[in-house]
Structure formats: structure tokens, C-alpha cells
CSV table of C-alpha atoms in Angstrom, one decimal:
chain,number,residue,atom,x,y,z
D,1,UNK,CA,0.0,0.0,0.0
D,2,UNK,CA,1.5,3.3,-1.1
D,3,UNK,CA,-0.7,6.4,-1.2
D,4,UNK,CA,0.1,10.1,-1.2
D,5,UNK,CA,-2.7,12.4,0.0
D,6,UNK,CA,-2.8,16.2,0.1
D,7,UNK,CA,-5.3,18.0,2.3
D,8,UNK,CA,-5.8,21.7,1.5
D,9,UNK,CA,-7.8,24.6,2.9
D,10,UNK,CA,-7.7,27.7,5.0
D,11,UNK,CA,-6.7,28.1,8.6
D,12,UNK,CA,-9.5,27.1,10.9
D,13,UNK,CA,-11.2,24.6,8.5
D,14,UNK,CA,-9.8,21.5,10.2
D,15,UNK,CA,-7.0,20.5,7.7
D,16,UNK,CA,-4.8,19.4,10.6
D,17,UNK,CA,-7.5,17.4,12.3
D,18,UNK,CA,-8.2,15.4,9.1
D,19,UNK,CA,-4.5,14.8,8.9
D,20,UNK,CA,-4.4,13.5,12.4
D,21,UNK,CA,-7.5,11.2,11.9
D,22,UNK,CA,-6.0,9.7,8.7
D,23,UNK,CA,-2.5,9.3,10.2
D,24,UNK,CA,-3.8,7.6,13.4
D,25,UNK,CA,-6.0,5.4,11.3
D,26,UNK,CA,-3.0,4.3,9.2
D,27,UNK,CA,-1.0,3.6,12.3
D,28,UNK,CA,-3.9,1.6,13.8
D,29,UNK,CA,-3.9,-0.5,10.6
D,30,UNK,CA,-0.2,-1.2,11.1
D,31,UNK,CA,0.8,0.9,8.1
D,32,UNK,CA,3.8,3.2,7.8
D,33,UNK,CA,2.9,6.9,7.7
D,34,UNK,CA,4.6,10.2,7.3
D,35,UNK,CA,2.7,13.5,7.7
D,36,UNK,CA,3.8,17.0,7.1
D,37,UNK,CA,1.8,20.1,7.9
D,38,UNK,CA,2.3,23.7,6.9
D,39,UNK,CA,0.7,25.7,9.6
D,40,UNK,CA,3.2,27.7,11.7
D,41,UNK,CA,2.9,30.8,9.6
D,42,UNK,CA,-0.7,30.2,8.6
D,43,UNK,CA,-3.3,32.0,10.5
D,44,UNK,CA,-7.1,31.6,10.6
D,45,UNK,CA,-8.1,32.2,7.0
D,46,UNK,CA,-4.6,31.7,5.6
D,47,UNK,CA,-3.7,28.9,3.2
D,48,UNK,CA,-2.9,25.5,4.8
D,49,UNK,CA,-1.7,22.3,3.3
D,50,UNK,CA,-0.8,19.0,4.9
D,51,UNK,CA,0.6,16.0,3.1
D,52,UNK,CA,0.2,12.4,4.2
D,53,UNK,CA,2.1,9.5,2.8
D,54,UNK,CA,1.0,5.9,3.7
D,55,UNK,CA,3.4,3.2,2.8
D,56,UNK,CA,7.2,2.9,2.4
D,57,UNK,CA,8.3,6.5,1.7
D,58,UNK,CA,11.5,8.4,2.7
D,59,UNK,CA,10.3,12.0,3.0
D,60,UNK,CA,7.1,13.9,3.7
D,61,UNK,CA,6.8,16.1,0.6
D,62,UNK,CA,4.6,15.2,-2.3
D,63,UNK,CA,6.2,16.0,-5.7
D,64,UNK,CA,4.3,17.6,-8.5
D,65,UNK,CA,1.8,15.1,-10.1
D,66,UNK,CA,2.2,12.5,-7.3
D,67,UNK,CA,-0.9,12.9,-5.0
D,68,UNK,CA,-3.4,10.1,-5.5
D,69,UNK,CA,-6.0,11.9,-3.5
D,70,UNK,CA,-6.7,15.5,-2.6
D,71,UNK,CA,-9.2,16.6,0.0
D,72,UNK,CA,-9.9,20.3,-0.8
D,73,UNK,CA,-11.8,22.2,1.9
D,74,UNK,CA,-11.5,25.5,0.2
D,75,UNK,CA,-12.0,25.6,-3.6
D,76,UNK,CA,-9.5,28.4,-4.0
D,77,UNK,CA,-6.8,26.2,-2.5
D,78,UNK,CA,-7.3,23.7,-5.3
D,79,UNK,CA,-6.0,26.3,-7.7
D,80,UNK,CA,-2.9,26.8,-5.6
D,81,UNK,CA,-2.1,23.1,-5.1
D,82,UNK,CA,-3.6,21.3,-8.1
D,83,UNK,CA,-0.1,20.7,-9.5
D,84,UNK,CA,0.3,18.0,-6.8
D,85,UNK,CA,-2.5,15.8,-8.1
D,86,UNK,CA,-1.5,12.9,-10.2
D,87,UNK,CA,-3.2,12.6,-13.7
D,88,UNK,CA,-4.7,9.4,-12.3
D,89,UNK,CA,-5.5,10.9,-9.0
D,90,UNK,CA,-8.8,12.2,-7.6
D,91,UNK,CA,-9.7,15.5,-5.9
D,92,UNK,CA,-12.7,15.7,-3.6
D,93,UNK,CA,-13.9,19.3,-3.4
D,94,UNK,CA,-16.0,21.2,-0.8
D,95,UNK,CA,-18.0,23.3,-3.3
D,96,UNK,CA,-21.5,23.5,-4.6
D,97,UNK,CA,-20.5,22.6,-8.2
D,98,UNK,CA,-17.5,21.3,-10.2
D,99,UNK,CA,-17.3,20.1,-13.7
D,100,UNK,CA,-14.0,18.2,-13.2
D,101,UNK,CA,-14.1,16.6,-9.7
D,102,UNK,CA,-16.4,14.9,-7.3
D,103,UNK,CA,-17.8,17.5,-5.0
D,104,UNK,CA,-20.1,18.1,-2.1
D,105,UNK,CA,-21.2,21.4,-0.5
D,106,UNK,CA,-19.8,20.2,2.9
D,107,UNK,CA,-20.0,23.7,4.4
D,108,UNK,CA,-23.7,24.0,3.6
D,109,UNK,CA,-24.5,20.5,4.9
D,110,UNK,CA,-22.5,21.1,8.1
D,111,UNK,CA,-24.3,24.4,8.7
D,112,UNK,CA,-27.6,22.7,8.2
D,113,UNK,CA,-26.7,20.2,11.0
D,114,UNK,CA,-25.9,23.2,13.2
D,115,UNK,CA,-22.1,22.8,13.1
D,116,UNK,CA,-20.6,24.8,10.1
D,117,UNK,CA,-17.1,24.1,11.3
D,118,UNK,CA,-17.6,20.3,10.8
D,119,UNK,CA,-17.4,20.6,7.0
D,120,UNK,CA,-14.0,18.9,7.1
D,121,UNK,CA,-15.6,15.7,8.4
D,122,UNK,CA,-18.4,15.9,5.9
D,123,UNK,CA,-15.9,16.1,3.1
D,124,UNK,CA,-13.9,13.2,4.6
D,125,UNK,CA,-17.1,11.1,4.8
D,126,UNK,CA,-17.8,11.9,1.2
D,127,UNK,CA,-14.3,10.8,0.1
D,128,UNK,CA,-14.7,7.6,2.1
D,129,UNK,CA,-17.9,6.9,0.2
D,130,UNK,CA,-15.9,6.8,-3.1
D,131,UNK,CA,-13.5,4.1,-1.7
D,132,UNK,CA,-10.3,5.7,-3.0
D,133,UNK,CA,-8.5,6.1,0.4
D,134,UNK,CA,-6.3,3.5,2.0
D,135,UNK,CA,-8.9,2.9,4.7
D,136,UNK,CA,-12.6,2.3,5.0
D,137,UNK,CA,-15.4,4.3,6.7
D,138,UNK,CA,-15.7,2.1,9.8
D,139,UNK,CA,-12.0,2.4,10.5
D,140,UNK,CA,-12.1,6.2,10.2
D,141,UNK,CA,-15.4,6.4,12.2
D,142,UNK,CA,-13.7,4.4,15.1
D,143,UNK,CA,-10.6,6.7,15.1
D,144,UNK,CA,-12.7,9.9,14.9
D,145,UNK,CA,-14.7,8.7,18.0
D,146,UNK,CA,-11.4,7.8,19.7
D,147,UNK,CA,-9.5,11.1,19.2
D,148,UNK,CA,-12.4,13.7,19.1
D,149,UNK,CA,-12.6,15.9,22.2
D,150,UNK,CA,-15.6,14.6,24.2
D,151,UNK,CA,-17.7,17.8,23.7
D,152,UNK,CA,-17.4,17.4,19.9
D,153,UNK,CA,-17.4,13.6,19.5
D,154,UNK,CA,-21.1,13.2,18.7
D,155,UNK,CA,-21.2,16.1,16.2
D,156,UNK,CA,-18.0,14.9,14.6
D,157,UNK,CA,-19.4,11.4,14.1
D,158,UNK,CA,-22.7,12.8,12.7
D,159,UNK,CA,-20.8,15.0,10.2
D,160,UNK,CA,-18.7,12.1,9.0
D,161,UNK,CA,-21.8,10.0,8.5
D,162,UNK,CA,-23.6,12.8,6.8
D,163,UNK,CA,-20.9,13.1,4.1
D,164,UNK,CA,-20.7,9.3,3.7
């Protein structure tokens, strides 16, 4: 199993939490994982990207055209980081419409459930429904329940299921 995943968005959208969920899931599955996050200089609303490599890799950075999957929380960040996506890769976009990629209006769905900041988990659930990640829904659901702060656990699990 070798998979390279890029997760992009804006500060405050939960890019780092998705990275943690997927990293912990890979570790629980006994897989090798390397994660890299660009967040030190990013502030709420600023551009954020994290990369996740599952399998036998030496370094954390994803080269141009190498990401098999992208989770895009902010459509504008796709324009910035689209060069990472492999020609055979797939991008899952948080947007109301897209001609080129699978998409879901995760922000709107999360807002309708009363938790607009849970769009990250709605998008992750959506991606899991397409079965293109290294793991399945039940594994991610279990890990999300395990690492979510208790006050957000129920809402996080509802958001994940809503997207799925």
C-alpha cells in the first residue's frame, strides 16, 4: 500500500484534524505513515496544506503530479495546489459545483446540521464513500470517535456519517 494524500484549505477549517485522523487510522492499521503540515505561519483564514504518505516513503513532501487523492476544503486552495494531483488521482472538493471533480457542499451540509465548522468531516465522509482512500469508513469512524474531544465527539461522528 503506497498512497500520497494532500489536504488543503484555509486556517480554521480543520485540515490538521483530518490529517491526524488519517494518520492515526494508518498507524492503527499497522501501516507506515509520514505526515507534514504547513501551519506555523498560517493564521485563521490563511492557506494551509498537509501531506500524508501511507506506505514505504522516505520523505514527507509530495512531488508535482504525485498525489493520488486530494481533500480540498476551500475551492481556492485547489487552484494553488492542483499541481500536486496525479493525472490518475482524484480530488474531492468542498464546493456547490464542479465540472471536473467529485464535489459536495460540505460547508452548507455542516451548517444545516448546526455545526458549520464540521465541513472537514463531511468532506472526509464523502471521500470515504468513493472508496479511494487506504482505509474504510468504519476504521475512520472508530478513530474519529477515539480522538475527538468529548464535547465534539457526537457532532464529529454525525458530520462524518452525513458526508458518507
